[in-house]
Amino acid sequence: MNKTLLAVALLASTGLVQAEEVKFVTNAAYAPFEFVDENNEMQGFDIDLAKAICEVQKLDCSFHNQAFDSLIPSLKFRRYNAAIAAMDITPERAKQVDFSDIYYVNSAVFVTPIDKFTELDQLQKDTVGVQNGTSHQKYIQDKLEANGMTARPYQSVQDALLDMSNGRINAVFADTAVVGDWLAKNEGYAVLGERITDDDYFGTGFGIAVTKGNQVLLEQINQGLSQLKENGTYDKLYQQYFPK
């Protein structure tokens, strides 16, 4: 084997060679970030942003849908190259995958039926719906469980919101933008308390996760994000999905 082929083989073994197809994975049940439309096509801010990155970086990209709590394991086992799924950058996750630059500054809120509660302390002994494997679940477990609050995990936040609508739980804890999107379509509910921006869980922001050590792809994604912010595409997408 000559030196060039040997170098390529070594890079491939460490995941540093860019694949011909970049396989993005997401959990398309988290509008407005990612969702499946009436034509069974994935849409949303994250999807459009990733497609725009692929376009400016001239990457051949595909998009795949699976449960949120399986996204990081799927990257670790190299089934996919990157995950974009409204994923908070946390110290625990950063040990398992590498993250792009922040592309969305996040916060989280509790949503409950109107007039059921007047302050957040009233939820202390209650059960709150969360999406399984999320920062919301971990935040309740770490910060609020000792006071009596219980996090009930669901496969998707939409399942949790549906259970609240049917009276099975009294509250859901999710990202502010997701709750806002849902409230615009559902009457009789409201945000309870202030937005939560704890840096260990939500305040750092969302990042695109890539397989640990894939610096080539990480750099391409970061360069793409920078280009989209410079050429105005990012702002257009932001205004489309998060109008004031």
PDB file of C-alpha atoms in Angstrom:
ATOM      1  CA  MET A   1       0.000   0.000   0.000  1.00  0.00           C
ATOM      2  CA  ASN A   2       1.449   3.387  -0.983  1.00  0.00           C
ATOM      3  CA  LYS A   3       1.614   6.331   1.412  1.00  0.00           C
ATOM      4  CA  THR A   4      -1.462   8.076  -0.032  1.00  0.00           C
ATOM      5  CA  LEU A   5      -3.676   5.014   0.299  1.00  0.00           C
ATOM      6  CA  LEU A   6      -2.308   4.365   3.766  1.00  0.00           C
ATOM      7  CA  ALA A   7      -3.161   7.920   4.847  1.00  0.00           C
ATOM      8  CA  VAL A   8      -6.715   7.598   3.502  1.00  0.00           C
ATOM      9  CA  ALA A   9      -7.138   4.269   5.282  1.00  0.00           C
ATOM     10  CA  LEU A  10      -5.936   5.742   8.557  1.00  0.00           C
ATOM     11  CA  LEU A  11      -8.260   8.734   8.247  1.00  0.00           C
ATOM     12  CA  ALA A  12     -11.197   6.488   7.402  1.00  0.00           C
ATOM     13  CA  SER A  13     -10.550   4.388  10.495  1.00  0.00           C
ATOM     14  CA  THR A  14     -10.838   7.514  12.663  1.00  0.00           C
ATOM     15  CA  GLY A  15     -13.916   8.877  10.912  1.00  0.00           C
ATOM     16  CA  LEU A  16     -12.137  11.943   9.488  1.00  0.00           C
ATOM     17  CA  VAL A  17     -12.819  11.245   5.820  1.00  0.00           C
ATOM     18  CA  GLN A  18     -15.975  12.944   4.584  1.00  0.00           C
ATOM     19  CA  ALA A  19     -18.501  10.352   3.423  1.00  0.00           C
ATOM     20  CA  GLU A  20     -19.997  10.728  -0.073  1.00  0.00           C
ATOM     21  CA  GLU A  21     -23.401  11.052   1.562  1.00  0.00           C
ATOM     22  CA  VAL A  22     -23.903  12.901   4.840  1.00  0.00           C
ATOM     23  CA  LYS A  23     -26.669  11.129   6.721  1.00  0.00           C
ATOM     24  CA  PHE A  24     -28.567  13.444   9.048  1.00  0.00           C
ATOM     25  CA  VAL A  25     -30.836  11.926  11.686  1.00  0.00           C
ATOM     26  CA  THR A  26     -33.586  13.731  13.585  1.00  0.00           C
ATOM     27  CA  ASN A  27     -36.783  13.146  15.539  1.00  0.00           C
ATOM     28  CA  ALA A  28     -39.447  14.695  13.321  1.00  0.00           C
ATOM     29  CA  ALA A  29     -42.080  15.244  15.996  1.00  0.00           C
ATOM     30  CA  TYR A  30     -40.946  18.579  17.394  1.00  0.00           C
ATOM     31  CA  ALA A  31     -42.553  21.417  15.467  1.00  0.00           C
ATOM     32  CA  PRO A  32     -41.495  24.005  14.470  1.00  0.00           C
ATOM     33  CA  PHE A  33     -37.965  22.555  14.479  1.00  0.00           C
ATOM     34  CA  GLU A  34     -38.769  19.263  12.732  1.00  0.00           C
ATOM     35  CA  PHE A  35     -42.030  17.600  11.757  1.00  0.00           C
ATOM     36  CA  VAL A  36     -43.605  15.467   9.041  1.00  0.00           C
ATOM     37  CA  ASP A  37     -46.061  17.262   6.742  1.00  0.00           C
ATOM     38  CA  GLU A  38     -49.201  15.967   5.027  1.00  0.00           C
ATOM     39  CA  ASN A  39     -47.061  14.576   2.207  1.00  0.00           C
ATOM     40  CA  ASN A  40     -44.961  12.578   4.671  1.00  0.00           C
ATOM     41  CA  GLU A  41     -42.001  14.890   4.050  1.00  0.00           C
ATOM     42  CA  MET A  42     -39.779  16.197   6.839  1.00  0.00           C
ATOM     43  CA  GLN A  43     -40.026  19.944   7.319  1.00  0.00           C
ATOM     44  CA  GLY A  44     -39.062  22.537   9.929  1.00  0.00           C
ATOM     45  CA  PHE A  45     -36.405  25.057  10.893  1.00  0.00           C
ATOM     46  CA  ASP A  46     -33.754  22.412  11.599  1.00  0.00           C
ATOM     47  CA  ILE A  47     -34.418  20.560   8.355  1.00  0.00           C
ATOM     48  CA  ASP A  48     -34.305  23.706   6.220  1.00  0.00           C
ATOM     49  CA  LEU A  49     -31.178  24.893   8.012  1.00  0.00           C
ATOM     50  CA  ALA A  50     -29.380  21.572   7.474  1.00  0.00           C
ATOM     51  CA  LYS A  51     -30.395  21.520   3.799  1.00  0.00           C
ATOM     52  CA  ALA A  52     -29.073  25.055   3.375  1.00  0.00           C
ATOM     53  CA  ILE A  53     -25.768  24.059   4.982  1.00  0.00           C
ATOM     54  CA  CYS A  54     -25.520  21.100   2.621  1.00  0.00           C
ATOM     55  CA  GLU A  55     -26.214  23.378  -0.335  1.00  0.00           C
ATOM     56  CA  VAL A  56     -23.577  26.010   0.418  1.00  0.00           C
ATOM     57  CA  GLN A  57     -21.023  23.341   1.365  1.00  0.00           C
ATOM     58  CA  LYS A  58     -21.930  21.210  -1.668  1.00  0.00           C
ATOM     59  CA  LEU A  59     -22.676  18.155   0.443  1.00  0.00           C
ATOM     60  CA  ASP A  60     -24.930  15.301  -0.654  1.00  0.00           C
ATOM     61  CA  CYS A  61     -27.244  14.934   2.366  1.00  0.00           C
ATOM     62  CA  SER A  62     -30.099  12.644   3.350  1.00  0.00           C
ATOM     63  CA  PHE A  63     -32.457  12.884   6.306  1.00  0.00           C
ATOM     64  CA  HIS A  64     -33.693  10.083   8.537  1.00  0.00           C
ATOM     65  CA  ASN A  65     -36.233   9.935  11.344  1.00  0.00           C
ATOM     66  CA  GLN A  66     -36.058   8.026  14.620  1.00  0.00           C
ATOM     67  CA  ALA A  67     -36.688   8.388  18.370  1.00  0.00           C
ATOM     68  CA  PHE A  68     -34.903  11.240  20.130  1.00  0.00           C
ATOM     69  CA  ASP A  69     -33.310   9.058  22.807  1.00  0.00           C
ATOM     70  CA  SER A  70     -31.635   6.940  20.101  1.00  0.00           C
ATOM     71  CA  LEU A  71     -30.004   9.836  18.216  1.00  0.00           C
ATOM     72  CA  ILE A  72     -26.716  10.002  20.106  1.00  0.00           C
ATOM     73  CA  PRO A  73     -26.310   6.193  20.254  1.00  0.00           C
ATOM     74  CA  SER A  74     -26.863   6.061  16.483  1.00  0.00           C
ATOM     75  CA  LEU A  75     -23.999   8.544  16.004  1.00  0.00           C
ATOM     76  CA  LYS A  76     -21.750   6.619  18.364  1.00  0.00           C
ATOM     77  CA  PHE A  77     -22.370   3.440  16.366  1.00  0.00           C
ATOM     78  CA  ARG A  78     -21.809   5.410  13.123  1.00  0.00           C
ATOM     79  CA  ARG A  79     -25.193   4.613  11.612  1.00  0.00           C
ATOM     80  CA  TYR A  80     -25.477   8.330  10.805  1.00  0.00           C
ATOM     81  CA  ASN A  81     -23.023  11.201  10.438  1.00  0.00           C
ATOM     82  CA  ALA A  82     -24.896  14.055  12.111  1.00  0.00           C
ATOM     83  CA  ALA A  83     -27.990  14.770  14.197  1.00  0.00           C
ATOM     84  CA  ILE A  84     -30.012  17.974  14.068  1.00  0.00           C
ATOM     85  CA  ALA A  85     -32.961  17.776  16.428  1.00  0.00           C
ATOM     86  CA  ALA A  86     -33.278  20.866  18.642  1.00  0.00           C
ATOM     87  CA  MET A  87     -30.561  19.275  20.771  1.00  0.00           C
ATOM     88  CA  ASP A  88     -29.237  21.239  23.732  1.00  0.00           C
ATOM     89  CA  ILE A  89     -25.467  21.289  24.049  1.00  0.00           C
ATOM     90  CA  THR A  90     -24.769  19.850  27.501  1.00  0.00           C
ATOM     91  CA  PRO A  91     -21.530  18.689  29.168  1.00  0.00           C
ATOM     92  CA  GLU A  92     -22.858  15.121  29.361  1.00  0.00           C
ATOM     93  CA  ARG A  93     -23.685  14.964  25.646  1.00  0.00           C
ATOM     94  CA  ALA A  94     -20.419  16.639  24.677  1.00  0.00           C
ATOM     95  CA  LYS A  95     -18.586  13.648  26.140  1.00  0.00           C
ATOM     96  CA  GLN A  96     -20.290  11.379  23.606  1.00  0.00           C
ATOM     97  CA  VAL A  97     -20.480  13.498  20.434  1.00  0.00           C
ATOM     98  CA  ASP A  98     -18.979  16.684  19.026  1.00  0.00           C
ATOM     99  CA  PHE A  99     -21.161  19.755  18.577  1.00  0.00           C
ATOM    100  CA  SER A 100     -21.230  22.482  15.985  1.00  0.00           C
ATOM    101  CA  ASP A 101     -21.353  26.148  16.844  1.00  0.00           C
ATOM    102  CA  ILE A 102     -24.616  27.185  18.489  1.00  0.00           C
ATOM    103  CA  TYR A 103     -27.358  27.815  15.942  1.00  0.00           C
ATOM    104  CA  TYR A 104     -30.299  28.581  18.248  1.00  0.00           C
ATOM    105  CA  VAL A 105     -30.414  30.089  21.759  1.00  0.00           C
ATOM    106  CA  ASN A 106     -32.856  28.052  23.804  1.00  0.00           C
ATOM    107  CA  SER A 107     -35.078  28.244  26.886  1.00  0.00           C
ATOM    108  CA  ALA A 108     -37.766  26.006  28.374  1.00  0.00           C
ATOM    109  CA  VAL A 109     -41.206  26.529  29.926  1.00  0.00           C
ATOM    110  CA  PHE A 110     -44.005  24.670  31.661  1.00  0.00           C
ATOM    111  CA  VAL A 111     -47.411  24.694  29.965  1.00  0.00           C
ATOM    112  CA  THR A 112     -50.654  23.901  31.807  1.00  0.00           C
ATOM    113  CA  PRO A 113     -54.419  24.339  31.397  1.00  0.00           C
ATOM    114  CA  ILE A 114     -55.500  27.933  31.982  1.00  0.00           C
ATOM    115  CA  ASP A 115     -56.694  28.688  35.534  1.00  0.00           C
ATOM    116  CA  LYS A 116     -55.569  25.294  36.880  1.00  0.00           C
ATOM    117  CA  PHE A 117     -52.452  26.756  38.496  1.00  0.00           C
ATOM    118  CA  THR A 118     -51.378  30.260  39.395  1.00  0.00           C
ATOM    119  CA  GLU A 119     -47.722  29.669  40.248  1.00  0.00           C
ATOM    120  CA  LEU A 120     -45.017  27.113  39.512  1.00  0.00           C
ATOM    121  CA  ASP A 121     -44.725  25.954  43.121  1.00  0.00           C
ATOM    122  CA  GLN A 122     -48.153  24.333  42.782  1.00  0.00           C
ATOM    123  CA  LEU A 123     -46.625  21.765  40.431  1.00  0.00           C
ATOM    124  CA  GLN A 124     -44.138  20.545  43.027  1.00  0.00           C
ATOM    125  CA  LYS A 125     -46.086  17.387  43.897  1.00  0.00           C
ATOM    126  CA  ASP A 126     -47.424  16.808  40.386  1.00  0.00           C
ATOM    127  CA  THR A 127     -46.490  14.707  37.350  1.00  0.00           C
ATOM    128  CA  VAL A 128     -45.133  16.604  34.355  1.00  0.00           C
ATOM    129  CA  GLY A 129     -44.875  15.248  30.819  1.00  0.00           C
ATOM    130  CA  VAL A 130     -41.514  15.411  29.030  1.00  0.00           C
ATOM    131  CA  GLN A 131     -39.964  13.889  25.939  1.00  0.00           C
ATOM    132  CA  ASN A 132     -37.812  10.912  26.855  1.00  0.00           C
ATOM    133  CA  GLY A 133     -34.060  11.476  26.792  1.00  0.00           C
ATOM    134  CA  THR A 134     -34.272  15.286  26.733  1.00  0.00           C
ATOM    135  CA  SER A 135     -32.740  18.006  28.868  1.00  0.00           C
ATOM    136  CA  HIS A 136     -36.241  18.680  30.187  1.00  0.00           C
ATOM    137  CA  GLN A 137     -36.457  15.218  31.689  1.00  0.00           C
ATOM    138  CA  LYS A 138     -32.999  15.511  33.249  1.00  0.00           C
ATOM    139  CA  TYR A 139     -33.710  19.010  34.598  1.00  0.00           C
ATOM    140  CA  ILE A 140     -36.760  17.773  36.531  1.00  0.00           C
ATOM    141  CA  GLN A 141     -34.890  14.706  37.762  1.00  0.00           C
ATOM    142  CA  ASP A 142     -31.906  16.755  38.927  1.00  0.00           C
ATOM    143  CA  LYS A 143     -33.571  19.924  40.168  1.00  0.00           C
ATOM    144  CA  LEU A 144     -37.203  19.272  41.064  1.00  0.00           C
ATOM    145  CA  GLU A 145     -37.678  15.586  41.834  1.00  0.00           C
ATOM    146  CA  ALA A 146     -36.428  16.037  45.403  1.00  0.00           C
ATOM    147  CA  ASN A 147     -39.355  18.435  45.980  1.00  0.00           C
ATOM    148  CA  GLY A 148     -41.882  15.866  44.784  1.00  0.00           C
ATOM    149  CA  MET A 149     -42.255  16.598  41.071  1.00  0.00           C
ATOM    150  CA  THR A 150     -42.224  13.559  38.782  1.00  0.00           C
ATOM    151  CA  ALA A 151     -41.159  13.580  35.136  1.00  0.00           C
ATOM    152  CA  ARG A 152     -43.286  11.251  32.997  1.00  0.00           C
ATOM    153  CA  PRO A 153     -41.362  10.392  29.800  1.00  0.00           C
ATOM    154  CA  TYR A 154     -43.072  10.165  26.417  1.00  0.00           C
ATOM    155  CA  GLN A 155     -41.781   9.070  23.030  1.00  0.00           C
ATOM    156  CA  SER A 156     -42.494  12.580  21.718  1.00  0.00           C
ATOM    157  CA  VAL A 157     -43.516  15.915  23.201  1.00  0.00           C
ATOM    158  CA  GLN A 158     -46.668  15.736  21.063  1.00  0.00           C
ATOM    159  CA  ASP A 159     -47.688  12.587  22.961  1.00  0.00           C
ATOM    160  CA  ALA A 160     -47.179  14.432  26.234  1.00  0.00           C
ATOM    161  CA  LEU A 161     -49.247  17.409  25.048  1.00  0.00           C
ATOM    162  CA  LEU A 162     -51.999  15.043  23.888  1.00  0.00           C
ATOM    163  CA  ASP A 163     -52.109  13.395  27.307  1.00  0.00           C
ATOM    164  CA  MET A 164     -52.416  16.822  28.916  1.00  0.00           C
ATOM    165  CA  SER A 165     -55.235  17.685  26.520  1.00  0.00           C
ATOM    166  CA  ASN A 166     -57.005  14.489  27.583  1.00  0.00           C
ATOM    167  CA  GLY A 167     -56.591  15.292  31.279  1.00  0.00           C
ATOM    168  CA  ARG A 168     -54.140  12.488  32.081  1.00  0.00           C
ATOM    169  CA  ILE A 169     -51.419  14.909  33.240  1.00  0.00           C
ATOM    170  CA  ASN A 170     -51.573  18.531  34.351  1.00  0.00           C
ATOM    171  CA  ALA A 171     -48.447  19.975  32.749  1.00  0.00           C
ATOM    172  CA  VAL A 172     -45.779  19.546  30.078  1.00  0.00           C
ATOM    173  CA  PHE A 173     -42.209  20.857  30.169  1.00  0.00           C
ATOM    174  CA  ALA A 174     -40.673  21.620  26.766  1.00  0.00           C
ATOM    175  CA  ASP A 175     -38.766  24.164  24.699  1.00  0.00           C
ATOM    176  CA  THR A 176     -40.277  27.646  24.567  1.00  0.00           C
ATOM    177  CA  ALA A 177     -40.595  27.710  20.765  1.00  0.00           C
ATOM    178  CA  VAL A 178     -42.279  24.295  20.676  1.00  0.00           C
ATOM    179  CA  VAL A 179     -44.762  25.303  23.363  1.00  0.00           C
ATOM    180  CA  GLY A 180     -45.424  28.591  21.554  1.00  0.00           C
ATOM    181  CA  ASP A 181     -46.127  26.762  18.302  1.00  0.00           C
ATOM    182  CA  TRP A 182     -48.551  24.419  20.094  1.00  0.00           C
ATOM    183  CA  LEU A 183     -50.304  27.223  22.000  1.00  0.00           C
ATOM    184  CA  ALA A 184     -50.996  29.034  18.729  1.00  0.00           C
ATOM    185  CA  LYS A 185     -53.113  26.052  17.663  1.00  0.00           C
ATOM    186  CA  ASN A 186     -54.650  25.057  21.002  1.00  0.00           C
ATOM    187  CA  GLU A 187     -56.822  27.248  23.224  1.00  0.00           C
ATOM    188  CA  GLY A 188     -57.296  26.875  26.961  1.00  0.00           C
ATOM    189  CA  TYR A 189     -53.622  26.522  27.903  1.00  0.00           C
ATOM    190  CA  ALA A 190     -50.883  28.905  28.997  1.00  0.00           C
ATOM    191  CA  VAL A 191     -47.256  29.080  30.081  1.00  0.00           C
ATOM    192  CA  LEU A 192     -46.784  28.797  33.838  1.00  0.00           C
ATOM    193  CA  GLY A 193     -43.921  30.744  35.388  1.00  0.00           C
ATOM    194  CA  GLU A 194     -40.865  32.267  33.739  1.00  0.00           C
ATOM    195  CA  ARG A 195     -38.664  30.849  31.008  1.00  0.00           C
ATOM    196  CA  ILE A 196     -35.860  28.643  32.313  1.00  0.00           C
ATOM    197  CA  THR A 197     -32.359  29.211  30.901  1.00  0.00           C
ATOM    198  CA  ASP A 198     -30.126  27.109  33.146  1.00  0.00           C
ATOM    199  CA  ASP A 199     -26.818  26.877  31.240  1.00  0.00           C
ATOM    200  CA  ASP A 200     -26.270  23.244  32.241  1.00  0.00           C
ATOM    201  CA  TYR A 201     -29.530  22.239  30.530  1.00  0.00           C
ATOM    202  CA  PHE A 202     -30.932  24.892  28.162  1.00  0.00           C
ATOM    203  CA  GLY A 203     -29.064  28.189  28.228  1.00  0.00           C
ATOM    204  CA  THR A 204     -26.088  27.160  26.096  1.00  0.00           C
ATOM    205  CA  GLY A 205     -28.231  26.618  22.987  1.00  0.00           C
ATOM    206  CA  PHE A 206     -28.793  24.048  20.241  1.00  0.00           C
ATOM    207  CA  GLY A 207     -25.997  22.464  18.265  1.00  0.00           C
ATOM    208  CA  ILE A 208     -25.684  19.967  15.426  1.00  0.00           C
ATOM    209  CA  ALA A 209     -24.134  16.770  16.789  1.00  0.00           C
ATOM    210  CA  VAL A 210     -21.597  14.774  14.789  1.00  0.00           C
ATOM    211  CA  THR A 211     -19.787  11.527  15.443  1.00  0.00           C
ATOM    212  CA  LYS A 212     -16.972  12.077  17.947  1.00  0.00           C
ATOM    213  CA  GLY A 213     -13.742  12.956  16.187  1.00  0.00           C
ATOM    214  CA  ASN A 214     -15.191  13.784  12.752  1.00  0.00           C
ATOM    215  CA  GLN A 215     -13.472  17.169  12.515  1.00  0.00           C
ATOM    216  CA  VAL A 216     -13.825  17.354   8.732  1.00  0.00           C
ATOM    217  CA  LEU A 217     -17.625  17.277   8.841  1.00  0.00           C
ATOM    218  CA  LEU A 218     -17.752  19.490  11.929  1.00  0.00           C
ATOM    219  CA  GLU A 219     -15.714  22.162  10.152  1.00  0.00           C
ATOM    220  CA  GLN A 220     -17.917  21.944   7.059  1.00  0.00           C
ATOM    221  CA  ILE A 221     -21.041  22.397   9.158  1.00  0.00           C
ATOM    222  CA  ASN A 222     -19.576  25.353  11.039  1.00  0.00           C
ATOM    223  CA  GLN A 223     -18.420  26.978   7.810  1.00  0.00           C
ATOM    224  CA  GLY A 224     -21.891  26.457   6.369  1.00  0.00           C
ATOM    225  CA  LEU A 225     -23.550  28.042   9.403  1.00  0.00           C
ATOM    226  CA  SER A 226     -21.220  31.025   9.119  1.00  0.00           C
ATOM    227  CA  GLN A 227     -22.017  31.450   5.416  1.00  0.00           C
ATOM    228  CA  LEU A 228     -25.777  31.286   6.048  1.00  0.00           C
ATOM    229  CA  LYS A 229     -25.543  33.975   8.713  1.00  0.00           C
ATOM    230  CA  GLU A 230     -23.452  36.183   6.429  1.00  0.00           C
ATOM    231  CA  ASN A 231     -25.677  35.842   3.352  1.00  0.00           C
ATOM    232  CA  GLY A 232     -28.952  36.377   5.228  1.00  0.00           C
ATOM    233  CA  THR A 233     -30.362  32.870   4.764  1.00  0.00           C
ATOM    234  CA  TYR A 234     -30.289  32.133   8.493  1.00  0.00           C
ATOM    235  CA  ASP A 235     -32.273  35.283   9.318  1.00  0.00           C
ATOM    236  CA  LYS A 236     -34.869  34.453   6.650  1.00  0.00           C
ATOM    237  CA  LEU A 237     -35.381  30.966   8.040  1.00  0.00           C
ATOM    238  CA  TYR A 238     -35.544  32.300  11.584  1.00  0.00           C
ATOM    239  CA  GLN A 239     -38.228  34.837  10.684  1.00  0.00           C
ATOM    240  CA  GLN A 240     -40.164  32.163   8.796  1.00  0.00           C
ATOM    241  CA  TYR A 241     -40.378  29.808  11.753  1.00  0.00           C
ATOM    242  CA  PHE A 242     -40.164  32.224  14.690  1.00  0.00           C
ATOM    243  CA  PRO A 243     -42.015  35.382  13.634  1.00  0.00           C
ATOM    244  CA  LYS A 244     -42.255  38.075  16.275  1.00  0.00           C
TER     245      LYS A 244
END
